[in-house]
Short mmCIF file of C-alpha atoms in Angstrom, two decimals:
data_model
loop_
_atom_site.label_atom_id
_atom_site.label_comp_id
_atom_site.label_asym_id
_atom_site.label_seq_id
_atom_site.Cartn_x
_atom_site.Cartn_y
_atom_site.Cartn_z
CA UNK A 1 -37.54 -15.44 -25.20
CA UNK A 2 -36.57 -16.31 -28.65
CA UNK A 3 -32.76 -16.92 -29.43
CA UNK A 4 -32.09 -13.42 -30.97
CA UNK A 5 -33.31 -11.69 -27.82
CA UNK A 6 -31.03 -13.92 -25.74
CA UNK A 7 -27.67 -13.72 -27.82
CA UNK A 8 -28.90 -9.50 -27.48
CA UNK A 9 -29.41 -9.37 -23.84
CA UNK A 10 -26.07 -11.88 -23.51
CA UNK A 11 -23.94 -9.38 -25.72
CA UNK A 12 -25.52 -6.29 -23.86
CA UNK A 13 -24.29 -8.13 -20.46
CA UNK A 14 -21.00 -8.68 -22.11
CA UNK A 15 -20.34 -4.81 -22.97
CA UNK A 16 -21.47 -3.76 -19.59
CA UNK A 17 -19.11 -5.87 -17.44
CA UNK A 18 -16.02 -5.09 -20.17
CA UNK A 19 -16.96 -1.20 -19.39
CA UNK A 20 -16.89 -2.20 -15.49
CA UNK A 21 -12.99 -2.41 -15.83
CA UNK A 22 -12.13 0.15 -18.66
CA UNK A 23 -11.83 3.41 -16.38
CA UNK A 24 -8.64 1.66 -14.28
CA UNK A 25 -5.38 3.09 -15.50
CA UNK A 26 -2.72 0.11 -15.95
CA UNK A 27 0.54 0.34 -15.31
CA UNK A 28 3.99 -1.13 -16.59
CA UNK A 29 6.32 -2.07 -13.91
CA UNK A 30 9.44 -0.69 -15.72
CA UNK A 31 13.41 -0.26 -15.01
CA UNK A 32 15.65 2.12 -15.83
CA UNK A 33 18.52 0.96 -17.97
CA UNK A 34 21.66 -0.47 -16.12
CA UNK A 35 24.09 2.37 -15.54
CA UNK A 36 26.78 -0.70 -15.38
CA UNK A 37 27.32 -3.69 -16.31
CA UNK A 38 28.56 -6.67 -13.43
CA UNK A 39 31.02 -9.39 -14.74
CA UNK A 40 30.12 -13.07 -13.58
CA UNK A 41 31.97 -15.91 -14.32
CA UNK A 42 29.09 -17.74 -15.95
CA UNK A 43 27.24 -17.15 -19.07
CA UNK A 44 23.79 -18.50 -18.18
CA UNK A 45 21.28 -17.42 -15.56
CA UNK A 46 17.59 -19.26 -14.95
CA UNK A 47 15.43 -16.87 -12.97
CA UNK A 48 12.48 -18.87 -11.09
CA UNK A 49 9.00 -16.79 -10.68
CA UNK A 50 9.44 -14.60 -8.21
CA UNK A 51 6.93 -15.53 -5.01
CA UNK A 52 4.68 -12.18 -4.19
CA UNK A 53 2.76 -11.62 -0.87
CA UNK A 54 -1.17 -11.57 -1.75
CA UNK A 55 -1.58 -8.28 -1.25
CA UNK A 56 0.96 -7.53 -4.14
CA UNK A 57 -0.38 -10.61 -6.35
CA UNK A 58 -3.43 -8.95 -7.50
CA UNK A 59 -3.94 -6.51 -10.10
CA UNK A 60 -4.79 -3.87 -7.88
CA UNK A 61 -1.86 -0.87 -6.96
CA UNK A 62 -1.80 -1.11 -3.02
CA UNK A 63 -0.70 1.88 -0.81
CA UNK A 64 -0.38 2.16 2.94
CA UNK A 65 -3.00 4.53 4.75
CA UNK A 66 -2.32 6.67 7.85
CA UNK A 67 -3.68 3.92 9.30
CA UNK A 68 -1.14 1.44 8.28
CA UNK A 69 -3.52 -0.93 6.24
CA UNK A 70 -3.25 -1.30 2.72
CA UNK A 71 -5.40 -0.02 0.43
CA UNK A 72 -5.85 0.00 -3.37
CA UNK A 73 -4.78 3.22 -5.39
CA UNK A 74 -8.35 4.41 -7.00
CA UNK A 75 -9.10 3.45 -10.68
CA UNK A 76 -5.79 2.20 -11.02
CA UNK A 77 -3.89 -1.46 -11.72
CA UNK A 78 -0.77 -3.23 -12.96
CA UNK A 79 -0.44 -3.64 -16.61
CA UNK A 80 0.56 -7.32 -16.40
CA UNK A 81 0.30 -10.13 -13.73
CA UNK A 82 2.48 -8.85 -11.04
CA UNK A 83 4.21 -12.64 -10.35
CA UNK A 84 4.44 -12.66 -14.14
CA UNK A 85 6.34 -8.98 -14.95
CA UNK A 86 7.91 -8.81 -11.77
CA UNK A 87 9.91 -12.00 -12.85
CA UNK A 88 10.53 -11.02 -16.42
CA UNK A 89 12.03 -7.37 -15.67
CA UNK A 90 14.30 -9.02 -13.32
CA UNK A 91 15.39 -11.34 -15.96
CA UNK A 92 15.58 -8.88 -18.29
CA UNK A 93 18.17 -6.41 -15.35
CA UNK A 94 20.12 -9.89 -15.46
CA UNK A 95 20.57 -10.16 -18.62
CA UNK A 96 21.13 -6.48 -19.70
CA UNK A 97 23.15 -5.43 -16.45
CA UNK A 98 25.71 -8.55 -17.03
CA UNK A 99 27.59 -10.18 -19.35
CA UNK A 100 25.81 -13.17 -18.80
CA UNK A 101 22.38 -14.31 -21.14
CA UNK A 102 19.04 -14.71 -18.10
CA UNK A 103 15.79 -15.96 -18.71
CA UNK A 104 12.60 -16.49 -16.82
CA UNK A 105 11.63 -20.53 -16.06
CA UNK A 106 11.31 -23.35 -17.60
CA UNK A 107 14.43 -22.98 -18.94
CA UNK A 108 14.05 -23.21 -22.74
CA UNK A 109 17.68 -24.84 -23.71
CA UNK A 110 19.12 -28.14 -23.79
CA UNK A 111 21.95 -27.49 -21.62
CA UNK A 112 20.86 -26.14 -17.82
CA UNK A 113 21.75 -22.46 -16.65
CA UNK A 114 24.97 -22.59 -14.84
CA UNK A 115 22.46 -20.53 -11.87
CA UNK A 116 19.47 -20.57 -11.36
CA UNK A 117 17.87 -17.16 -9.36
CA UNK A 118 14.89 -17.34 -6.78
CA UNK A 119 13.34 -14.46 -5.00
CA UNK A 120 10.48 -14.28 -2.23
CA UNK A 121 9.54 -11.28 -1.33
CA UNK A 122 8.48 -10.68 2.10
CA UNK A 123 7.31 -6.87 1.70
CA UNK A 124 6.49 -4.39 -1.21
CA UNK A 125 5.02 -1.69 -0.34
CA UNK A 126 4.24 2.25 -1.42
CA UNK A 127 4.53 3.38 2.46
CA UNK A 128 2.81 6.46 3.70
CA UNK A 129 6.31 8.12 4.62
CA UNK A 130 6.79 8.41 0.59
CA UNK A 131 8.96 5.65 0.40
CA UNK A 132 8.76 2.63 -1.72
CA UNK A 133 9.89 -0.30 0.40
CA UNK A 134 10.95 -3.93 -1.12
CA UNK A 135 12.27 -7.05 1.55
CA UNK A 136 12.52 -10.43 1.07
CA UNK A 137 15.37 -13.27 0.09
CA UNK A 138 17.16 -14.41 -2.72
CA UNK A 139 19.19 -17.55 -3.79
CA UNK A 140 21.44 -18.26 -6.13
CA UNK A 141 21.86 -21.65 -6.70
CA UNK A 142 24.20 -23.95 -9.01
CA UNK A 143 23.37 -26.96 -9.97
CA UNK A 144 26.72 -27.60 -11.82
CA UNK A 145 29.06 -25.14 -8.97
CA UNK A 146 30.19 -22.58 -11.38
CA UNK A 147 29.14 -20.02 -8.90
CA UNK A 148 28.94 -20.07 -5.01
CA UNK A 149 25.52 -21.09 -3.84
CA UNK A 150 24.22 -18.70 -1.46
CA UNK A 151 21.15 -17.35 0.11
CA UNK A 152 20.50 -13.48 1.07
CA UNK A 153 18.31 -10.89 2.35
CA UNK A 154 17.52 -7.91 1.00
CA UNK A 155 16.18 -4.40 2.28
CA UNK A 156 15.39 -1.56 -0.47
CA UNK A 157 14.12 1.96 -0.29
CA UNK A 158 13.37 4.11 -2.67
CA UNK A 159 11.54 7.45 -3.02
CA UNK A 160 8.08 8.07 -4.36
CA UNK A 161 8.76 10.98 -6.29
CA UNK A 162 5.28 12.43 -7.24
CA UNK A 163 1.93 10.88 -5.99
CA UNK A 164 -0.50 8.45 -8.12
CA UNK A 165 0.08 5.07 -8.94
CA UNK A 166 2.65 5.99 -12.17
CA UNK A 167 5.03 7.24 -9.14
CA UNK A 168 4.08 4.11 -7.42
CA UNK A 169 5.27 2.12 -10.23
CA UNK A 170 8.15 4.17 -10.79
CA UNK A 171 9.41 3.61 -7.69
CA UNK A 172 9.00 -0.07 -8.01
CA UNK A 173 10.86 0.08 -11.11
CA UNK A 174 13.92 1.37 -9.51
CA UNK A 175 13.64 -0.75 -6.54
CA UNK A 176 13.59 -3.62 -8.65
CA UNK A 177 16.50 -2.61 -10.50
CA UNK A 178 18.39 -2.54 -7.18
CA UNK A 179 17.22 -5.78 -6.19
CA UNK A 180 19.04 -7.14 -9.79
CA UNK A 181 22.38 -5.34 -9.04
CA UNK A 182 22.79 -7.01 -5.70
CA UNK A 183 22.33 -10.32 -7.07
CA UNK A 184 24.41 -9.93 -10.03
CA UNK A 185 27.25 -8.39 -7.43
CA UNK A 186 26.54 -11.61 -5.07
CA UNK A 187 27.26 -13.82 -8.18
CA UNK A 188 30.77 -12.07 -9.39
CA UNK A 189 31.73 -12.15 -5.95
#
């Protein structure tokens, strides 16, 4: 085979497997804009990647079946690394939703954040009851004590209003933006 015939049947190979992942729909994991904003006695706020279960780490939308496993939403994925704009919307809610300036790790200043923010969530999940469902933990620590340290759980709902992975996401979206206001409540109080 001569070496035009290879770089052809390379580039051919190429095209098909980019087509192999052009029909999936992405979507954004957006929030709605803070209908308030929290005062907190500090002015800086480190958020840490948030960890994901593995189901939720992947690109793929999951929803739960009638037979409670979890299964990918057809020809559909997120927009961005879920790890990856899961952490930066909650830094932006942070940042927007306070008085205080957030942003995602490693913290680009000299001086260190007067908190940093970690979340694990435990579940995240489009359930088959039409709810959107989001546990886990957060901490807010301090390495300097401008704020109390503390460590707390967290249990959202939200409604799936409309079927298809753009409800799914949605729904995350607001969830989310819970999640932010009960951390930034936790830290002015």
């Amino acid at each position: 085979m001569t070496r035009f015939r290879k770089s052809l049947v390379s580039l051919a190979a190429i095209a098909v497997l980019a087509g192999c992942g052009a029909t999936s729909g992405r979507y954004l994991i957006d929030t709605p804009a803070p209908t308030q904003q929290v005062r907190v006695p500090l002015s800086t706020i480190e958020v840490r990647d948030v960890t994901l279960p593995d189901y939720v780490s992947s690109a793929e939308i999951m929803v739960q079946s009638e037979d409670g496993a979890l299964r990918p939403v057809a020809n559909a994925i997120w927009a961005d690394n879920p790890v990856r704009g899961f952490t930066l919307m909650l830094a932006r809610n942070l940042d927007t939703g306070s008085n205080a300036a957030a942003m995602t790790e490693p913290w680009p200043l000299t001086e260190p954040p007067h908190a940093r923010v970690e979340v694990r969530v435990e579940q995240m999940v489009a359930q088959i009851d039409g709810t959107f469902r989001l546990t886990g933990q957060f901490a807010i620590g301090s390495p300097d004590l401008v704020v109390r340290e503390r460590i707390s759980r967290f249990d959202i709902t939200q409604p799936i209003s409309g079927t298809g992975a753009g409800a799914i996401a949605d729904a995350t979206g607001r969830a989310l933006q819970t999640l932010s206001m009960q951390i930034l409540r936790r830290m002015g109080g």
